[in-house]
XYZ file of C-alpha atoms in Angstrom:
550
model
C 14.075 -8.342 14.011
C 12.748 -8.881 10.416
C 14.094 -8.165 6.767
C 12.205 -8.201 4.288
C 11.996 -10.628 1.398
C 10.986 -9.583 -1.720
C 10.452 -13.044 -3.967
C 9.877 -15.843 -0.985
C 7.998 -17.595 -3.666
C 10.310 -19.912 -5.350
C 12.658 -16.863 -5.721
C 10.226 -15.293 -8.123
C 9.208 -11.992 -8.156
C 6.368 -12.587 -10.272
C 5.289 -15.811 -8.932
C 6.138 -13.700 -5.205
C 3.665 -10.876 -6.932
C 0.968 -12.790 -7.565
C 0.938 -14.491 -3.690
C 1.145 -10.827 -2.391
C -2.273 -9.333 -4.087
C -3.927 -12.227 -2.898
C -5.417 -10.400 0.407
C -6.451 -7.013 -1.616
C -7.640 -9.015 -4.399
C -9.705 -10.971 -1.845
C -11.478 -7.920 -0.560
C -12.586 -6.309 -3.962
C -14.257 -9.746 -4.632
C -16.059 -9.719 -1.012
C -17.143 -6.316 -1.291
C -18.334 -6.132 -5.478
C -18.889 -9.458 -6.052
C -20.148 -11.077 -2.659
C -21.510 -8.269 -2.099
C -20.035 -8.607 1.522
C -20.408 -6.454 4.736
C -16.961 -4.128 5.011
C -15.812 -4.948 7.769
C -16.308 -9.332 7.765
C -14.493 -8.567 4.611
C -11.830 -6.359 5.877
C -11.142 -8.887 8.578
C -11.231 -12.245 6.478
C -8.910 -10.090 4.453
C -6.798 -9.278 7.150
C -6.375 -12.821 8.570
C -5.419 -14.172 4.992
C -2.622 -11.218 4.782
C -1.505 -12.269 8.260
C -1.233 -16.309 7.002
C 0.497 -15.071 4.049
C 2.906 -12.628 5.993
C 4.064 -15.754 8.302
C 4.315 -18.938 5.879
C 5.356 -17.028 2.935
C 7.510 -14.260 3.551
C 8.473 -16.224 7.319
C 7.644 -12.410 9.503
C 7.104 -13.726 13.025
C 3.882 -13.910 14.464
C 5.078 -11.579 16.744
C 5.945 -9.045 14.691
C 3.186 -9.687 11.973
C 0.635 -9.041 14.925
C 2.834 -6.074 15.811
C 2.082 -4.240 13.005
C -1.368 -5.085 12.402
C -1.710 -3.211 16.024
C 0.434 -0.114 14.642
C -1.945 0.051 11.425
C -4.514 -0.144 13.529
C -3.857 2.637 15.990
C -2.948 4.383 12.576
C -6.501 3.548 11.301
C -7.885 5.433 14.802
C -5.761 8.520 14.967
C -5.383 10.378 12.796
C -7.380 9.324 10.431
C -10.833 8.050 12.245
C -10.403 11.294 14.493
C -10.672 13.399 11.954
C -14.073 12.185 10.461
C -15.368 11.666 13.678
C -14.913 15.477 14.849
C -15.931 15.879 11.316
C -19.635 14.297 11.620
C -19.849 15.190 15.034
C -19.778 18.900 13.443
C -22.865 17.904 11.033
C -24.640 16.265 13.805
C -24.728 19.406 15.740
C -26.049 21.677 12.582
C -28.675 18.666 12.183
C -29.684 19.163 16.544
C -30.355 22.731 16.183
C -32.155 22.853 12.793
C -29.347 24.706 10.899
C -28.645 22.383 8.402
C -31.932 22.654 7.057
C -31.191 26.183 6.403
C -28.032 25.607 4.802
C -30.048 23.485 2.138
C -32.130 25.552 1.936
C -29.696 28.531 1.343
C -27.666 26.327 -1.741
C -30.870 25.419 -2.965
C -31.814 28.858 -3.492
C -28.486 29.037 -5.593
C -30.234 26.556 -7.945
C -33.008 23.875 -7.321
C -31.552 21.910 -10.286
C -29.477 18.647 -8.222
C -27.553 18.325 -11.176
C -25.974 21.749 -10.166
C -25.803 21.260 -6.624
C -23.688 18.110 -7.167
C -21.002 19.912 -8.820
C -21.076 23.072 -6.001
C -21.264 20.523 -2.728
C -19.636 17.477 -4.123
C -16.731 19.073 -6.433
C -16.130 22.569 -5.181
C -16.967 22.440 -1.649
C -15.501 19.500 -1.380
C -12.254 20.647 -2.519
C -12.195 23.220 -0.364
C -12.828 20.606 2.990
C -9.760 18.204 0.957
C -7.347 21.364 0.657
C -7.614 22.326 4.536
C -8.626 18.548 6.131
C -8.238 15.896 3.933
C -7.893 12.252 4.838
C -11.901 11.063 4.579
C -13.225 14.405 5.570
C -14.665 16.091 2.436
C -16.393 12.457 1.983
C -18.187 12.517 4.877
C -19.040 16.120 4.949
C -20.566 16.570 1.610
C -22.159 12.977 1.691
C -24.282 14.228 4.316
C -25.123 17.693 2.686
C -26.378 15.851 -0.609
C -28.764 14.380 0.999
C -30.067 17.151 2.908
C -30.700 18.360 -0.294
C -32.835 15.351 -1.255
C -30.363 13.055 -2.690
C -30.382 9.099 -2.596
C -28.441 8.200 0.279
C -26.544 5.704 -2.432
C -26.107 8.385 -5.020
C -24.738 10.948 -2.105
C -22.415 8.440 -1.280
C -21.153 7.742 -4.571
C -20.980 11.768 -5.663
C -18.827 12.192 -2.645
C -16.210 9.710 -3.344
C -16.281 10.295 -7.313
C -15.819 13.908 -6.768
C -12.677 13.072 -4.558
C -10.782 12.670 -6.686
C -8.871 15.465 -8.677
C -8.255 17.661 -5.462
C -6.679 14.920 -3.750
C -2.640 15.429 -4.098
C -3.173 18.691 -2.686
C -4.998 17.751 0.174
C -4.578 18.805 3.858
C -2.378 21.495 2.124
C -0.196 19.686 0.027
C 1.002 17.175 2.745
C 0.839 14.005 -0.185
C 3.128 16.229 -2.355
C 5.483 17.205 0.785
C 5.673 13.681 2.001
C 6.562 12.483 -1.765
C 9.027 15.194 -1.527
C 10.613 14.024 1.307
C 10.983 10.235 0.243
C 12.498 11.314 -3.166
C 15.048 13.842 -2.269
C 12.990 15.862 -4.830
C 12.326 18.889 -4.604
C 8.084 19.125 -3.477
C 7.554 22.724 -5.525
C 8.570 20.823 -8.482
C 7.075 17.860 -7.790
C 3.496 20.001 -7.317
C 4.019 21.339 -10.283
C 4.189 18.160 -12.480
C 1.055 17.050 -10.286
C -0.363 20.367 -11.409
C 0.273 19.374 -14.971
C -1.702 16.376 -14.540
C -4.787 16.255 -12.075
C -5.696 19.460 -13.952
C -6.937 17.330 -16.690
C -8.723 14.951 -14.576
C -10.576 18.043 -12.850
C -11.943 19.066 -16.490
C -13.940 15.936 -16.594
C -15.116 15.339 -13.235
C -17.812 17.967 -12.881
C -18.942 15.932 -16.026
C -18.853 12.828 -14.469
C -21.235 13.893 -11.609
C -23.776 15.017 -13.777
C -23.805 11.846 -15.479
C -24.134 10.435 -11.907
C -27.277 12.335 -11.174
C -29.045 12.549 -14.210
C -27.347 10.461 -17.159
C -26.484 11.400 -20.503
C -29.794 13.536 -20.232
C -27.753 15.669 -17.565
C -24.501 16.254 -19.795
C -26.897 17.764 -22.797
C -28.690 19.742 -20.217
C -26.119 21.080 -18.147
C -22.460 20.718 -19.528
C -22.197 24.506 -19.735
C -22.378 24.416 -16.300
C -20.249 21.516 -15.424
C -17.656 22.389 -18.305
C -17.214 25.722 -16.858
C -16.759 24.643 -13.524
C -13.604 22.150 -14.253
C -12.011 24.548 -16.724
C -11.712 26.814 -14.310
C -10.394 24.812 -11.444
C -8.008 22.898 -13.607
C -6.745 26.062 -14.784
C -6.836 27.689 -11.319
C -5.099 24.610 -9.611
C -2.183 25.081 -12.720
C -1.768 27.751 -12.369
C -1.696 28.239 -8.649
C 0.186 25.180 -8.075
C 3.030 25.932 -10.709
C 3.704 29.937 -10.261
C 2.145 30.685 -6.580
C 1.979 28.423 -4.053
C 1.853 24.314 -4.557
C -0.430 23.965 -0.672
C -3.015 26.623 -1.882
C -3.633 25.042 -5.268
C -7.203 23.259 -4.374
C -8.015 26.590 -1.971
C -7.753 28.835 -4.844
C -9.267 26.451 -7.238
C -12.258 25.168 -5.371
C -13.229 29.204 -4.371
C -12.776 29.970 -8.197
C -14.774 26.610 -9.267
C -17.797 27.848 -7.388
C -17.381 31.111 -7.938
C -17.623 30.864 -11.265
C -20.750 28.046 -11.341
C -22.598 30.759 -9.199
C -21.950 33.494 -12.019
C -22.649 31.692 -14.828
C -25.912 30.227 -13.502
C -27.405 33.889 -12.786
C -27.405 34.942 -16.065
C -27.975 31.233 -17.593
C -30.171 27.640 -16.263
C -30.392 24.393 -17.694
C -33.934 23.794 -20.343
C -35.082 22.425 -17.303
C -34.786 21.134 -13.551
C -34.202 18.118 -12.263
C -34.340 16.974 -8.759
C -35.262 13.678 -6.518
C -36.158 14.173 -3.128
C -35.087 10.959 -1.014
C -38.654 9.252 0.918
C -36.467 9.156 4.036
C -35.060 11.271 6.363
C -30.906 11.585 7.103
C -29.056 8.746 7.939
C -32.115 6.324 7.899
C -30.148 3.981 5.598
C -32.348 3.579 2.637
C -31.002 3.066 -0.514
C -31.547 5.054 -3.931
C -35.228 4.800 -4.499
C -36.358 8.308 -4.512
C -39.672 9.748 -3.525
C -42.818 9.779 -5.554
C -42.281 12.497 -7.845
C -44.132 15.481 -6.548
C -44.486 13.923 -2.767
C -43.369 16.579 -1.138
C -44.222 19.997 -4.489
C -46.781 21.361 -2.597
C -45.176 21.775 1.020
C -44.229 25.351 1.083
C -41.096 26.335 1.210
C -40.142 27.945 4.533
C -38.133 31.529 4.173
C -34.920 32.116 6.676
C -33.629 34.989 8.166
C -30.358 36.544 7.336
C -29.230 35.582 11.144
C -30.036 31.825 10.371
C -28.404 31.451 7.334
C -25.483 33.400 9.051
C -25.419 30.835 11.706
C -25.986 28.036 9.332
C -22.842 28.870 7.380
C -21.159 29.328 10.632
C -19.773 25.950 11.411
C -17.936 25.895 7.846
C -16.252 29.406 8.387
C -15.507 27.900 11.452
C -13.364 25.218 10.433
C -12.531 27.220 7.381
C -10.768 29.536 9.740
C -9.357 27.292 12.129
C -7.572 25.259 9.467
C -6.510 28.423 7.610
C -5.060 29.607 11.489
C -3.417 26.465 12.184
C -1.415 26.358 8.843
C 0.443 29.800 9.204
C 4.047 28.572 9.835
C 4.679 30.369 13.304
C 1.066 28.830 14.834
C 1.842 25.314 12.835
C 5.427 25.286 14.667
C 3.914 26.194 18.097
C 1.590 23.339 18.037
C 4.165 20.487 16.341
C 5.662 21.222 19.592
C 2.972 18.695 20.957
C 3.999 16.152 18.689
C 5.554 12.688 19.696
C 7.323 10.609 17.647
C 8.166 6.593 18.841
C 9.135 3.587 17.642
C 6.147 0.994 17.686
C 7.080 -0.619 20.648
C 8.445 -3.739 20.030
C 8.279 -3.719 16.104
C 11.329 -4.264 14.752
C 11.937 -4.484 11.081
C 14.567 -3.605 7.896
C 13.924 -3.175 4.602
C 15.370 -6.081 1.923
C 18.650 -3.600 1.953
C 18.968 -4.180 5.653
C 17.679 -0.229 6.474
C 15.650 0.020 9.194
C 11.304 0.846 7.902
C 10.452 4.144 8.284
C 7.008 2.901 9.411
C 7.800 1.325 12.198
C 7.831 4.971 13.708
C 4.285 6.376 15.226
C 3.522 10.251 15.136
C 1.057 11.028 17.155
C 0.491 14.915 16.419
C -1.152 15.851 18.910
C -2.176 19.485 18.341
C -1.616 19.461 14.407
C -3.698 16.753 13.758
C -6.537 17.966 11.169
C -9.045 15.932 13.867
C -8.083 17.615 17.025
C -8.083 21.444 15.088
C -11.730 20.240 13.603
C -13.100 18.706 17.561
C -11.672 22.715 18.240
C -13.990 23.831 15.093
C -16.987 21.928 17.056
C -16.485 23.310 20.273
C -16.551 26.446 18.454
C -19.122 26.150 16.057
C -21.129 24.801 19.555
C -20.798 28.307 21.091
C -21.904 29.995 17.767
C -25.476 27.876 17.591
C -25.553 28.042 21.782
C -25.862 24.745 22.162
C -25.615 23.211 25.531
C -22.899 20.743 26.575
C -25.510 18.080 27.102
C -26.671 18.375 23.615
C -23.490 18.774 21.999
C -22.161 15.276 23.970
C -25.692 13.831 22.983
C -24.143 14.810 19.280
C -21.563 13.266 19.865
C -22.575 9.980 21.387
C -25.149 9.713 18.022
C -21.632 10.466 15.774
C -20.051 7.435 17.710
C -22.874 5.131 17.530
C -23.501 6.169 13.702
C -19.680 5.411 12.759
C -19.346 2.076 14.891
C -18.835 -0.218 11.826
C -17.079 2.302 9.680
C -14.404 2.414 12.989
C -13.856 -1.330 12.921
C -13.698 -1.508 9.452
C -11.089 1.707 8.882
C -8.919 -0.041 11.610
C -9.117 -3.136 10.287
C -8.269 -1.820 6.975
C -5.157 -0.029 8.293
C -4.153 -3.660 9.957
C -3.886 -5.406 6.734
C -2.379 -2.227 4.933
C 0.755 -2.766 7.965
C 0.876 -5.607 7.265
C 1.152 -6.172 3.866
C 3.593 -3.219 3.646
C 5.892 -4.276 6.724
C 6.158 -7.956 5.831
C 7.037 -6.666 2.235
C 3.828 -7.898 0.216
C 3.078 -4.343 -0.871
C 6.860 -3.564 -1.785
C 7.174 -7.134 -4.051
C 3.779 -5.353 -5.953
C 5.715 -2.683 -6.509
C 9.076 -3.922 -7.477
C 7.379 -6.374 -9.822
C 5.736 -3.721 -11.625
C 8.722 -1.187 -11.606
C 11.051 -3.882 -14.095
C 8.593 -2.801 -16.858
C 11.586 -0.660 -18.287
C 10.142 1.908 -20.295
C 6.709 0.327 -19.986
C 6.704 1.939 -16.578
C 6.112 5.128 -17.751
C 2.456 3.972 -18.552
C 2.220 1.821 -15.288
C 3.170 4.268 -13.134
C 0.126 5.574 -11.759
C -1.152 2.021 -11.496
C 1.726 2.133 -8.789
C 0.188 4.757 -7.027
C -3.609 4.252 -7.204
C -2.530 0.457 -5.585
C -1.045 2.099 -2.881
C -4.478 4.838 -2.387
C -6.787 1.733 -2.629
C -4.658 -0.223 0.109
C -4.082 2.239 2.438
C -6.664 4.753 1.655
C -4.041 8.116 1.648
C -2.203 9.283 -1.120
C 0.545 10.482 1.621
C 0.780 6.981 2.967
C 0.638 6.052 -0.939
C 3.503 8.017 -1.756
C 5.412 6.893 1.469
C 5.417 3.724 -0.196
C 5.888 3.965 -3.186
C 8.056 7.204 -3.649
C 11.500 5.974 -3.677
C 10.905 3.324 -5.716
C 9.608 5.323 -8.753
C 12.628 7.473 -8.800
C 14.390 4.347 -8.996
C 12.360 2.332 -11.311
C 12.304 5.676 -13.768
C 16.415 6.153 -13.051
C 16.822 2.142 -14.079
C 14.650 2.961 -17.267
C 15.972 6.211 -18.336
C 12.689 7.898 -17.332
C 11.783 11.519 -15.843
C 12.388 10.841 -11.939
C 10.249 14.168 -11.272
C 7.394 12.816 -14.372
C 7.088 9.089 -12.496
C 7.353 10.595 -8.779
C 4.312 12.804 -9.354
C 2.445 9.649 -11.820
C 2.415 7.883 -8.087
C 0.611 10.901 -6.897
C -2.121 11.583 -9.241
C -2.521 8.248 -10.104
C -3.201 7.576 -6.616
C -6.181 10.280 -5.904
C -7.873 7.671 -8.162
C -7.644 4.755 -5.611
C -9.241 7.096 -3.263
C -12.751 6.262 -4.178
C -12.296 2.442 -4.289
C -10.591 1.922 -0.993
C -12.288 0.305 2.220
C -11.298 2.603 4.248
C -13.390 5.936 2.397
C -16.416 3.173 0.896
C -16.879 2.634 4.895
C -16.872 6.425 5.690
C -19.412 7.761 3.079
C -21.056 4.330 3.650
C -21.192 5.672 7.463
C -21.902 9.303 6.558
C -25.105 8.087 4.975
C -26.462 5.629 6.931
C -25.583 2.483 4.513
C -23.417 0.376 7.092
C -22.833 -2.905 5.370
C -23.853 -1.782 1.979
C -20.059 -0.634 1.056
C -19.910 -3.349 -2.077
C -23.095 -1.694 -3.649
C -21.075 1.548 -3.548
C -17.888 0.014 -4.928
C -19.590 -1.389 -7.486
C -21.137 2.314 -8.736
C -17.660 3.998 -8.351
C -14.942 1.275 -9.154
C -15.747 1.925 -13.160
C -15.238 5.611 -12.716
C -11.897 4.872 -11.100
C -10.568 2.493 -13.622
C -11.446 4.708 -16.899
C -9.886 7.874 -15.154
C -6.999 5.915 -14.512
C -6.769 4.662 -17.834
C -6.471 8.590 -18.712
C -4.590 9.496 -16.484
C -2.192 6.322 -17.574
C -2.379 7.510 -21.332
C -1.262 11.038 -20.051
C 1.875 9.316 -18.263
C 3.153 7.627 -20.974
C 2.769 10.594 -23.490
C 4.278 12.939 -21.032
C 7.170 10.526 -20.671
C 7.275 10.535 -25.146
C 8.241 12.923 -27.356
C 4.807 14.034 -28.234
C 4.221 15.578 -24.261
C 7.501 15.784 -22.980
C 7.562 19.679 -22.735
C 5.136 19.153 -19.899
C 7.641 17.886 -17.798
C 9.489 20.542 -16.029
């Protein structure tokens, strides 16, 4: 048995604080500023999180080991078996040919990349976060981008900046419900103070991907397009998320978002069109050098039928359907019945109050898992392209040998996210920065996108950190419901910085070991949304925003 310490340093929270962010302070220096390989740095990070667990806060080996195993087996299911069903789905589209269709089908919505970023990377992602979540949309629209002729580096980086705003919704609200659970709070309230605040992070994203693309060239160009495509899905996920339903807020919003992009650019395009077509092929792991402009204008452009774009859409209606299936409430109870829930075995450890950790417990959904219900999407979308079973496992082995480093990494990532929360590293973080007093109110989201960049899930985020916002805002007279939901949103913002998703899109495109050039493109977009989204906190707690608390 272990309790957790909170100050083991000198009996000083701060001095116990700054010991603690020693391991994830460690690994944003390997990856942006060594420029290190993901996962050497996720295990040097590991090991020093392991030293620090057992001569600092005294965990027993045993036990410290214990639950780098549980974080681990975490890192694997569900969350690697998810993206792996996930690729193993593009892989197939890539075997038969179909995926050049598909780009070839959204490019006839608009040559112009600029365009195509917000469409793939914002709306259709959103779509794959409301319904999957958990690294999917990252590694599904990573891939597409640069079907379409994007940089392998700038796919990557599109993918993880666009995840962003649609995150606390994700996998159908299952962030919101888990904070809801933690708090005592009620989670349609709680989704609607989210939806009172990632709103106004969507209304600049579609912005920031332009920029992305094309620069300040690409916001005079194209911010009617872009503009028009976050208004509508922050007003969409508002308004869908405060008076209809809080787990169909990014479904609604994403179909709106690119609804609405498709509409306006029939009847309007940008002064001109700009596009980059990569000088490699998918997944050959080149960087972001683009092709000599006009390498490839003359080759013509090759015209599908209506059956192959049919069958070239068909996977995503596929999982589309299957995820929509799998959440109505009398299928979703049917299948929990497959679910088993232990006790890590021999992992025993209370909290600093002497209550035993919720995390010691392992769920291993069996049939609900967003992984197994996509590997049923493949098998699926396997009979709809008639592809043989020696093809589709040929897939399958390519998906496997493609993700090998983003595996150890993700698990590794996991390990030192255990064990940093069970030996109470994580929770001394947090307690240090909850006796702000009324300070916290602009800290909270810092809280949350912490937790996101540790563990890479804003459910595991608010797992963490839930309870202890509701009693850091009750200590400082704050909204419980206002610093409850900053965790949340502040947290989709970690989601682009964290190991565990700069290792997936780093898979996704073929850049294994080049995970620090990618943090080092997105961690400035992370840290002035959060700055935002920090500002908003703090006036929403004042006087001058308080009516947006409900």
């Amino acid at each position: 048995m272990y309790q957790q310490v909170l100050d083991p340093v000198a009996s000083s929270l701060t001095w116990s604080a700054l010991v603690a962010a020693v391991p994830l302070l460690l690994l944003f220096v390997l990856l942006g500023a060594l420029k290190m390989t993901a996962w050497v740095a996720s295990i040097i990070s590991l090991a020093v999180s392991v030293v620090i667990a057992v001569v600092v806060y005294g965990m027993p080996i045993g036990q410290t080991l214990l639950a780098g195993s549980e974080g681990a087996a975490f890192g694997f299911f569900p969350i690697l078996w998810i993206v792996i069903n996930a690729i193993w789905v593009y892989q197939m589209t890539v075997e038969t040919g179909h995926f050049d269709v598909l780009r070839r089908s959204f490019s006839s919505v608009s040559d112009d990349q600029r365009i195509q970023a917000i469409i793939i990377a914002f709306s259709f992602g959103a779509l794959i976060e409301a319904l999957a979540g958990f690294g999917t949309p990252v590694a599904v629209t990573s891939v597409m981008l640069m079907a379409l002729g994007f940089a392998p580096l700038k796919a990557a980086v599109l993918a993880l900046v666009a995840n962003t705003a649609p995150v606390a919704f994700g996998a159908m609200a299952t962030p919101i419900i888990t904070l809801g659970k933690v708090t005592e709070l009620p989670a349609d309230t709680l989704g609607a103070m989210v939806g009172r605040q990632t709103p106004i992070l969507a209304l600049f994203v579609p912005l920031a991907l332009v920029m992305v693309v094309d620069g300040w060239r690409g916001i005079r160009e194209t911010w009617p397009v872009a503009l028009s495509c976050g208004v509508v899905f922050a007003v969409a996920q508002y308004a869908t998320s405060n008076f209809l339903s809080v787990p169909l807020a990014d479904v609604v919003a994403s179909l709106l978002s690119a609804g609405a992009v498709v509409a306006l650019v029939k009847v309007w395009q940008p002064r001109s069109s700009y596009s980059e077509r990569s000088a490699v092929t998918v997944g050959s792991g080149a960087g972001d050098t683009p092709a000599p402009p006009g390498a490839d204008a003359d080759a013509p452009e090759e015209r599908d039928s209506r059956a192959d774009v049919v069958k070239a859409y068909a996977p995503y209606g596929i999982i589309i359907a299957v995820f929509v299936v799998c959440q109505i409430p009398a299928v979703n109870r049917l299948l929990d019945q497959a679910t088993l829930a232990v006790d890590w075995p021999g992992l025993h450890v209370v909290d600093a109050d002497g209550d035993p950790s919720t995390m010691t417990k392992f769920s291993l959904n069996l049939l609900t898992s967003p992984g197994t219900q996509m590997l049923v999407a493949g098998a699926l979308t396997m009979l709809a392209l008639r592809l043989s079973v020696p093809r589709a496992l040929k897939a399958y082995g390519a998906t496997l040998h493609q993700l090998r480093w983003a595996i150890v990494t993700v698990m590794t990532v996991l390990a030192l996210a255990f064990v940093m929360n069970l030996s109470g590293q994580t929770i001394t973080l947090g307690t240090w920065m909850a006796a702000a007093g009324g300070a916290f109110a602009v800290l909270s989201p810092i809280l949350g996108w912490l937790g996101v960049a540790v563990t890479g899930s804003d459910t595991s985020a608010n797992s963490l950190f839930g309870a202890l916002q509701v009693t850091a805002a009750n200590q400082a007279g704050l909204s419980d419901v206002l610093m409850a939901a900053s965790n949340s949103s502040g947290g989709v913002l970690g989601k682009m910085i964290s190991p565990q998703n700069l290792a997936i899109a780093a898979a996704a495109v073929g850049l294994d070991g080049k995970e620090g050039d990618i943090f080092r493109r997105v961690i400035l977009w992370s840290l002035g949304f959060l700055v935002l989204l920090c500002l908003l906190s703090g006036l929403q707690a004042s006087p001058v925003l308080s009516w947006m608390v409900p």
